[in-house]
Short mmCIF file of C-alpha atoms in Angstrom, two decimals:
data_model
loop_
_atom_site.label_atom_id
_atom_site.label_comp_id
_atom_site.label_asym_id
_atom_site.label_seq_id
_atom_site.Cartn_x
_atom_site.Cartn_y
_atom_site.Cartn_z
CA MET A 24 18.84 -47.32 -53.47
CA LYS A 25 18.28 -50.55 -55.43
CA ILE A 26 14.73 -51.88 -55.33
CA LEU A 27 13.39 -55.06 -56.93
CA ILE A 28 9.67 -55.42 -57.65
CA LEU A 29 8.05 -58.70 -58.64
CA GLU A 30 4.68 -57.69 -60.09
CA ASP A 31 2.94 -58.86 -63.26
CA GLU A 32 0.03 -56.35 -63.16
CA ASP A 33 0.99 -53.15 -64.96
CA GLU A 34 -1.55 -50.98 -63.16
CA LYS A 35 -0.51 -52.15 -59.69
CA PHE A 36 3.17 -51.79 -60.57
CA GLU A 37 2.67 -48.21 -61.73
CA VAL A 38 0.85 -47.27 -58.51
CA ILE A 39 3.70 -48.68 -56.42
CA ARG A 40 6.42 -47.09 -58.57
CA THR A 41 4.76 -43.68 -58.39
CA TYR A 42 4.46 -43.88 -54.62
CA ILE A 43 8.12 -44.87 -54.20
CA SER A 44 9.16 -41.83 -56.26
CA ASN A 45 7.20 -39.64 -53.85
CA VAL A 46 9.02 -41.10 -50.85
CA ILE A 47 12.63 -41.03 -52.14
CA PRO A 48 13.92 -39.02 -55.11
CA ASP A 49 16.81 -41.31 -56.05
CA PHE A 50 16.31 -45.02 -56.59
CA ASP A 51 17.19 -47.73 -59.09
CA LEU A 52 14.10 -49.83 -59.80
CA ARG A 53 14.13 -53.26 -61.43
CA ARG A 54 10.91 -55.03 -62.31
CA GLU A 55 10.35 -58.75 -62.89
CA LYS A 56 7.02 -60.24 -63.96
CA ASN A 57 7.45 -63.93 -63.22
CA TRP A 58 8.85 -66.17 -60.51
CA LEU A 59 11.76 -67.62 -62.51
CA ASP A 60 13.17 -64.21 -63.41
CA TYR A 61 12.70 -63.12 -59.80
CA THR A 62 14.82 -66.01 -58.49
CA ARG A 63 17.55 -65.19 -61.00
CA ALA A 64 17.51 -61.50 -60.07
CA ILE A 65 17.97 -61.98 -56.32
CA SER A 66 20.58 -64.65 -56.93
CA ASN A 67 22.81 -62.38 -59.02
CA THR A 68 22.21 -58.88 -57.59
CA ARG A 69 22.34 -57.29 -54.14
CA PHE A 70 19.17 -55.23 -53.67
CA ASP A 71 18.37 -52.90 -50.78
CA LEU A 72 14.64 -53.71 -50.75
CA ILE A 73 12.42 -56.36 -52.35
CA LEU A 74 8.70 -55.86 -53.04
CA LEU A 75 6.77 -58.78 -54.41
CA ASP A 76 3.42 -60.34 -55.12
CA LEU A 77 2.96 -64.07 -54.61
CA LEU A 78 0.40 -64.64 -57.38
CA VAL A 79 2.55 -64.32 -60.51
CA PRO A 80 3.35 -66.44 -63.62
CA ARG A 81 5.76 -69.32 -63.26
CA SER A 82 8.19 -68.23 -66.03
CA PRO A 83 8.38 -66.08 -69.18
CA ARG A 84 7.16 -69.01 -71.25
CA ASP A 85 4.47 -70.21 -68.86
CA SER A 86 1.82 -67.59 -68.07
CA THR A 87 0.01 -69.82 -65.58
CA ILE A 88 -0.62 -67.80 -62.40
CA GLU A 89 0.57 -69.65 -59.30
CA ASP A 90 0.80 -68.96 -55.59
CA HIS A 91 4.50 -69.09 -54.67
CA LEU A 92 4.09 -68.84 -50.91
CA GLU A 93 5.56 -72.27 -50.20
CA SER A 94 8.82 -71.51 -52.01
CA LEU A 95 9.07 -67.87 -50.92
CA VAL A 96 11.30 -68.38 -47.89
CA SER A 97 13.59 -71.02 -49.39
CA THR A 98 14.14 -68.89 -52.49
CA THR A 99 14.42 -65.43 -50.94
CA ARG A 100 16.51 -66.49 -47.97
CA ASP A 101 18.84 -68.85 -49.85
CA TYR A 102 22.35 -68.23 -48.46
CA ASP A 103 23.80 -68.46 -51.97
CA SER A 104 21.64 -65.54 -53.07
CA GLN A 105 23.20 -62.07 -53.32
CA SER A 106 20.06 -60.68 -51.65
CA PHE A 107 19.54 -63.32 -48.97
CA SER A 108 19.57 -60.70 -46.18
CA THR A 109 17.62 -57.97 -48.02
CA PRO A 110 14.38 -56.83 -46.33
CA ALA A 111 11.42 -58.13 -48.33
CA ILE A 112 7.78 -57.05 -48.39
CA VAL A 113 4.85 -59.00 -49.78
CA LEU A 114 2.28 -56.54 -51.19
CA THR A 115 -0.73 -58.74 -51.74
CA ARG A 116 -4.50 -58.59 -52.17
CA GLN A 117 -4.78 -62.01 -50.57
CA SER A 118 -6.59 -62.45 -47.28
CA LEU A 119 -4.24 -62.49 -44.31
CA ASP A 120 -6.41 -64.94 -42.40
CA SER A 121 -5.15 -68.07 -44.14
CA GLY A 122 -2.97 -69.90 -41.62
CA ASP A 123 0.13 -68.68 -39.81
CA PHE A 124 2.10 -67.64 -42.88
CA VAL A 125 2.35 -63.98 -41.81
CA HIS A 126 3.96 -64.94 -38.50
CA ASP A 127 6.36 -67.35 -40.21
CA LEU A 128 7.45 -64.75 -42.76
CA ASN A 129 8.06 -62.09 -40.13
CA LYS A 130 10.61 -64.37 -38.46
CA VAL A 131 12.82 -64.18 -41.57
CA ASP A 132 12.34 -60.44 -42.18
CA ILE A 133 9.70 -60.85 -44.85
CA ASN A 134 6.78 -58.60 -43.97
CA VAL A 135 3.26 -58.74 -45.38
CA ILE A 136 1.39 -55.54 -46.23
CA PRO A 137 -2.18 -55.82 -47.58
CA PHE A 138 -2.54 -53.97 -50.89
CA ASN A 139 -5.94 -52.33 -51.37
CA ASP A 140 -7.67 -49.33 -52.90
CA ARG A 141 -7.91 -47.47 -49.59
CA ASP A 142 -4.19 -46.61 -49.73
CA ASP A 143 -3.61 -47.54 -46.09
CA TRP A 144 -0.68 -49.66 -47.28
CA LYS A 145 1.30 -46.54 -48.21
CA GLU A 146 2.37 -45.43 -44.76
CA ALA A 147 3.56 -48.93 -43.84
CA LEU A 148 5.53 -49.15 -47.08
CA LYS A 149 7.05 -45.69 -46.50
CA VAL A 150 8.44 -46.76 -43.14
CA LYS A 151 10.08 -49.83 -44.70
CA ILE A 152 11.53 -47.86 -47.62
CA LEU A 153 13.12 -45.24 -45.36
CA ALA A 154 14.48 -47.89 -43.00
CA ALA A 155 16.03 -49.87 -45.88
CA GLN A 156 17.91 -46.97 -47.45
CA PRO A 157 21.60 -47.83 -47.68
CA ARG A 158 24.07 -45.66 -45.82
CA ARG A 159 25.47 -43.05 -48.17
CA LYS A 160 29.26 -42.94 -48.29
CA PHE A 161 31.40 -40.13 -49.66
CA ASP A 162 35.09 -39.63 -50.36
CA PHE A 163 35.08 -36.31 -48.52
CA ALA A 164 32.92 -34.04 -46.39
CA ILE A 165 33.30 -30.29 -45.93
CA ILE A 166 31.78 -28.64 -42.86
CA CYS A 167 30.65 -25.00 -43.07
CA ALA A 168 29.17 -22.94 -40.25
CA LEU A 169 27.59 -20.31 -42.52
CA GLU A 170 25.51 -20.38 -45.70
CA LYS A 171 27.95 -17.92 -47.35
CA GLU A 172 30.82 -20.33 -46.67
CA MET A 173 28.94 -23.13 -48.43
CA ALA A 174 27.84 -20.90 -51.33
CA ALA A 175 31.47 -20.06 -52.14
CA TYR A 176 31.90 -23.54 -53.64
CA GLU A 177 29.16 -23.26 -56.26
CA HIS A 178 31.39 -22.30 -59.20
CA LEU A 179 34.52 -24.08 -57.93
CA VAL A 180 33.35 -27.71 -57.88
CA ASP A 181 32.70 -29.97 -60.86
CA SER A 182 29.10 -30.72 -59.86
CA TRP A 183 26.79 -28.82 -57.51
CA GLY A 184 23.78 -30.61 -56.03
CA THR A 185 20.60 -29.12 -54.69
CA LEU A 186 20.34 -28.17 -51.04
CA ARG A 187 18.53 -30.94 -49.20
CA THR A 188 18.42 -32.96 -46.02
CA LEU A 189 20.32 -36.25 -46.04
CA SER A 190 20.29 -38.40 -42.89
CA GLY A 191 19.22 -35.38 -40.85
CA LEU A 192 21.96 -33.10 -42.23
CA VAL A 193 21.46 -30.01 -44.43
CA CYS A 194 23.90 -30.47 -47.29
CA ARG A 195 24.77 -30.44 -50.98
CA GLU A 196 26.32 -33.33 -52.87
CA VAL A 197 29.31 -32.19 -54.93
CA ARG A 198 32.11 -33.64 -57.01
CA ILE A 199 35.73 -32.49 -57.19
CA GLY A 200 37.59 -34.32 -59.94
CA ALA A 201 37.16 -38.05 -59.35
CA PHE A 202 36.03 -37.57 -55.74
CA ARG A 203 32.40 -37.56 -54.59
CA GLY A 204 31.63 -35.49 -51.55
CA VAL A 205 29.15 -33.54 -49.51
CA ILE A 206 29.19 -30.02 -48.09
CA VAL A 207 27.37 -29.95 -44.76
CA ARG A 208 26.08 -26.78 -43.14
CA ALA A 209 25.88 -26.60 -39.36
CA HIS A 210 22.60 -25.29 -37.94
CA ARG A 211 24.48 -22.50 -36.14
CA MET A 212 28.00 -21.31 -35.30
CA GLY A 213 29.94 -22.56 -32.29
CA LEU A 214 31.74 -25.56 -30.85
CA VAL A 215 28.63 -27.50 -29.84
CA ALA A 216 26.91 -27.22 -33.23
CA ALA A 217 30.16 -28.11 -35.00
CA ALA A 218 30.68 -31.16 -32.78
CA VAL A 219 27.16 -32.41 -33.44
CA VAL A 220 27.24 -31.95 -37.20
CA ALA A 221 30.79 -33.31 -37.58
CA THR A 222 29.98 -36.41 -35.54
CA MET A 223 26.76 -37.04 -37.49
CA THR A 224 28.60 -36.53 -40.79
CA LEU A 225 31.28 -39.05 -39.84
CA GLU A 226 28.70 -41.57 -38.65
CA LYS A 227 26.23 -41.24 -41.53
CA PHE A 228 28.55 -40.76 -44.51
CA GLU A 229 31.85 -42.36 -43.39
CA PRO A 230 33.99 -39.94 -45.45
CA ARG A 231 37.67 -40.72 -45.92
CA LEU A 232 38.37 -37.01 -45.44
CA ILE A 233 36.57 -34.40 -43.37
CA CYS A 234 37.58 -30.75 -43.34
CA MET A 235 36.32 -27.30 -42.51
CA SER A 236 36.51 -24.09 -44.48
CA GLY A 237 35.27 -20.54 -44.08
CA ILE A 238 36.26 -17.35 -42.31
CA CYS A 239 37.98 -16.52 -39.05
CA GLY A 240 39.66 -13.79 -37.03
CA GLY A 241 43.36 -13.00 -37.01
CA VAL A 242 45.69 -12.03 -34.19
CA PRO A 243 46.99 -8.52 -35.02
CA GLY A 244 50.56 -8.67 -36.24
CA GLU A 245 50.26 -12.40 -36.97
CA GLY A 246 47.23 -12.97 -39.18
CA GLU A 247 46.23 -10.12 -41.47
CA ILE A 248 43.08 -9.66 -43.56
CA TYR A 249 42.83 -12.33 -46.30
CA ASP A 250 45.64 -14.46 -44.87
CA LEU A 251 44.80 -18.17 -45.23
CA LEU A 252 45.30 -20.20 -42.05
CA VAL A 253 45.82 -23.93 -42.54
CA THR A 254 45.43 -25.12 -38.96
CA GLN A 255 48.25 -27.43 -37.95
CA ILE A 256 47.37 -27.24 -34.24
CA CYS A 257 44.11 -26.03 -32.70
CA HIS A 258 43.53 -24.95 -29.11
CA GLN A 259 40.28 -24.40 -27.21
CA HIS A 260 40.45 -21.02 -25.51
CA ASP A 261 37.21 -21.02 -23.51
CA ALA A 262 37.80 -24.25 -21.56
CA GLY A 263 38.77 -23.73 -17.93
CA LYS A 264 37.51 -22.39 -14.61
CA TRP A 265 36.11 -19.07 -13.42
CA SER A 266 36.96 -18.04 -9.86
CA SER A 267 37.28 -14.86 -7.81
CA ALA A 268 40.74 -14.48 -9.29
CA GLY A 269 39.36 -14.53 -12.81
CA PHE A 270 39.41 -17.12 -15.58
CA LYS A 271 42.08 -19.81 -15.58
CA SER A 272 42.21 -21.70 -18.87
CA GLU A 273 42.56 -25.45 -19.28
CA HIS A 274 45.01 -26.35 -22.04
CA TYR A 275 43.54 -28.57 -24.77
CA ASP A 276 44.92 -28.88 -28.28
CA ILE A 277 44.79 -31.21 -31.28
CA GLN A 278 47.41 -31.53 -34.01
CA LEU A 279 47.17 -32.79 -37.57
CA ASP A 280 48.42 -36.21 -38.53
CA VAL A 281 52.06 -35.93 -39.67
CA ASP A 282 51.40 -37.28 -43.18
CA VAL A 283 48.47 -34.89 -43.66
CA HIS A 284 50.54 -31.99 -42.35
CA ASN A 285 53.37 -32.76 -44.77
CA LYS A 286 50.99 -33.09 -47.72
CA LEU A 287 49.42 -29.70 -46.92
CA ILE A 288 52.85 -28.06 -46.68
CA GLU A 289 53.66 -29.41 -50.14
CA LEU A 290 50.39 -28.02 -51.46
CA CYS A 291 51.00 -24.61 -49.87
CA SER A 292 54.46 -24.52 -51.44
CA SER A 293 53.19 -25.18 -54.96
CA PRO A 294 54.30 -22.45 -57.40
CA THR A 295 50.75 -22.18 -58.73
CA ILE A 296 48.82 -21.97 -55.46
CA ASP A 297 48.98 -18.17 -55.16
CA ALA A 298 47.54 -17.70 -58.64
CA ILE A 299 44.78 -20.23 -57.91
CA LEU A 300 43.71 -18.48 -54.69
CA ASN A 301 43.79 -14.96 -56.15
CA ASP A 302 42.20 -15.71 -59.52
CA GLY A 303 38.66 -14.45 -60.09
CA LEU A 304 38.17 -12.65 -56.77
CA ASN A 305 37.03 -9.43 -58.50
CA PRO A 306 37.05 -7.25 -55.37
CA THR A 307 34.94 -4.12 -55.05
CA LYS A 308 36.38 -0.96 -53.54
CA SER A 309 34.90 -1.71 -50.12
CA GLU A 310 36.54 -5.16 -50.07
CA PHE A 311 40.06 -3.72 -49.95
CA PRO A 312 41.48 -3.44 -46.44
CA GLU A 313 42.50 0.10 -45.44
CA GLY A 314 45.81 1.11 -47.00
CA VAL A 315 45.89 -1.87 -49.38
CA GLU A 316 45.87 -1.37 -53.15
CA ARG A 317 46.19 -4.98 -54.24
CA ILE A 318 44.66 -8.02 -52.57
CA SER A 319 47.08 -10.81 -51.85
CA CYS A 320 46.80 -13.95 -49.78
CA LYS A 321 49.59 -15.07 -47.48
CA ILE A 322 49.34 -18.77 -46.61
CA HIS A 323 50.18 -19.88 -43.07
CA SER A 324 50.78 -23.59 -43.72
CA GLU A 325 51.52 -24.42 -40.06
CA ALA A 326 49.06 -22.13 -38.31
CA ALA A 327 48.12 -22.38 -34.67
CA THR A 328 44.52 -21.33 -34.15
CA SER A 329 42.16 -21.25 -31.20
CA SER A 330 38.46 -22.15 -31.01
CA GLY A 331 35.76 -20.96 -28.65
CA SER A 332 31.98 -20.70 -28.66
CA ALA A 333 31.79 -16.93 -28.11
CA VAL A 334 32.27 -14.33 -30.86
CA ILE A 335 35.25 -12.09 -30.12
CA ALA A 336 34.42 -8.47 -30.90
CA GLU A 337 36.43 -6.62 -28.25
CA GLU A 338 39.55 -4.83 -29.39
CA GLY A 339 42.59 -6.11 -27.51
CA LYS A 340 40.90 -9.38 -26.53
CA THR A 341 42.95 -11.30 -29.11
CA THR A 342 46.11 -10.24 -27.31
CA THR A 343 44.78 -11.95 -24.19
CA LEU A 344 44.11 -15.13 -26.20
CA ALA A 345 47.66 -15.13 -27.54
CA THR A 346 49.13 -15.05 -24.03
CA GLY A 347 50.87 -18.35 -23.49
CA GLN A 348 50.40 -19.30 -27.15
CA ARG A 349 53.52 -17.86 -28.79
CA LYS A 350 52.56 -18.80 -32.36
CA LEU A 351 48.80 -18.22 -32.25
CA VAL A 352 47.72 -16.73 -35.59
CA GLY A 353 43.93 -16.86 -35.63
CA PHE A 354 40.76 -17.56 -33.70
CA GLU A 355 37.33 -18.89 -34.66
CA MET A 356 34.45 -20.97 -33.29
CA GLU A 357 34.43 -24.53 -34.70
CA ILE A 358 37.70 -26.15 -35.84
CA TYR A 359 38.54 -27.73 -32.48
CA SER A 360 35.25 -29.65 -32.47
CA VAL A 361 35.71 -30.92 -36.04
CA TYR A 362 39.23 -32.11 -35.24
CA GLU A 363 38.07 -33.76 -32.03
CA ALA A 364 35.19 -35.54 -33.76
CA ALA A 365 37.54 -36.82 -36.48
CA ARG A 366 40.15 -37.91 -33.95
CA HIS A 367 37.61 -40.06 -32.09
CA SER A 368 35.90 -41.48 -35.18
CA LEU A 369 36.09 -45.24 -35.60
CA HIS A 370 36.83 -44.75 -39.31
CA LYS A 371 39.90 -42.56 -38.67
CA PRO A 372 39.45 -40.08 -41.53
CA VAL A 373 41.99 -37.59 -42.79
CA PHE A 374 41.11 -34.15 -41.35
CA PHE A 375 42.24 -30.56 -41.74
CA ALA A 376 40.86 -27.00 -41.77
CA ALA A 377 41.62 -23.90 -43.80
CA LYS A 378 40.01 -20.58 -42.94
CA CYS A 379 40.63 -17.07 -44.20
CA VAL A 380 41.16 -14.08 -41.89
CA VAL A 381 38.43 -11.44 -42.30
CA ASP A 382 38.69 -9.52 -39.00
CA ASP A 383 40.95 -8.90 -36.02
CA GLY A 384 38.28 -9.02 -33.33
CA GLY A 385 38.36 -5.25 -33.03
CA VAL A 386 38.16 -2.28 -35.38
CA ASN A 387 38.04 -4.46 -38.49
CA LYS A 388 35.18 -6.61 -37.20
CA GLY A 389 32.45 -6.67 -39.84
CA ASP A 390 31.12 -8.37 -42.95
CA LYS A 391 32.78 -6.50 -45.80
CA PHE A 392 35.65 -8.99 -46.22
CA HIS A 393 33.50 -12.13 -45.91
CA ARG A 394 32.81 -12.85 -49.60
CA ILE A 395 36.44 -12.91 -50.64
CA GLY A 396 37.47 -14.72 -47.47
CA CYS A 397 34.98 -17.50 -48.13
CA LEU A 398 36.21 -17.79 -51.74
CA ILE A 399 39.89 -18.00 -50.82
CA SER A 400 39.20 -20.70 -48.24
CA ALA A 401 36.98 -22.70 -50.61
CA LYS A 402 39.57 -22.48 -53.42
CA PHE A 403 42.24 -23.98 -51.19
CA VAL A 404 39.99 -26.80 -49.97
CA VAL A 405 38.99 -27.68 -53.55
CA LYS A 406 42.68 -27.85 -54.48
CA ALA A 407 43.48 -29.99 -51.42
CA VAL A 408 40.64 -32.44 -52.05
CA GLY A 409 41.48 -32.67 -55.74
CA SER A 410 45.11 -33.46 -54.91
CA GLY A 411 44.00 -36.81 -53.47
CA LEU A 412 44.44 -35.94 -49.80
CA ALA A 413 41.70 -38.44 -48.86
CA ASN A 414 43.85 -41.27 -50.21
CA LEU A 415 46.26 -40.84 -47.30
CA ARG A 416 43.72 -42.71 -45.18
CA SER A 417 44.62 -46.01 -46.87
CA GLY A 418 47.97 -45.93 -45.10
CA ARG A 419 46.47 -45.37 -41.64
CA LYS A 420 45.42 -48.01 -39.15
CA ASN A 421 41.82 -48.12 -37.98
CA SER A 422 41.31 -48.71 -34.30
#
């Protein structure tokens, strides 16, 4: 956030600067001490917020203190200025009873806040600072339903930010190669939570790419433990109608964009991808599936998966899900909502999902395969983002 302060008093400036740092951790502050330098600053630079005093010197060479109220509007709201539409706040010790100037300034989005030693100006300033924060934009956003899914990225990305709340979302800012992104954690598992967090992420951060990683279940005989499912088509298996005859499903599905699908197939076919996914897993004895002596990851580059809000823990239930879905490989609880949110977004981002099989909804249901599953999924997503997948958006039409 870029903030300009016009203030010639060092003590007052320091009080304001300190308070701003308590409200927002990241900001770029520029200070000017006279009216001439202030006019040059707003003319040449686009600021997000302007804070100013009216009783300041005329120029660097003329220390005469003047009241610049009469020229405030014409200067600050000059259409040729880079900051002509920037919210501005006058922090002044002057009496507010002198004429109608407060009312006139409010009409052009210049607010007046009385500055005093009682600190009652702080709350009013805080509201304006938070309201003026620019919308943060990222190249990519990764949605995770579990903390362990997010944590898998810590040693895979090029920069790892602190966990914090941005625009109402719990997330970490990260960097993968030249791309800036954010990993967002949903507040719980399930389609509803995923829909909410994906929609908010798309609205607040406008990423060119949104994806989901993590762990999922596999259909026995189709998706085995540690298989990576890159979801080409996603169904919703719990939509439909209950009646005396039982549950009759309603068929909903979403497919990947053709260009994205083709790019992911190329990535999955890379001669180095297997080594990348299997490197550094360091499995313990308990993390080997029964009867397996060496962990390997089979990639399903055109997987059909199914989403639903209920956890599947009944052996044989996955067979019921696969009925009518000849190529169904896996099941989980969120991908459908992420795809649907992306499909309806005004910004038309690239979207995909890659999850690793860690159970079959029956005898192998448990947590012992989660760590490696989260790592395999995160490794693939890092590779996909780093390959420039977000750049495919430039060839798509917004609607």
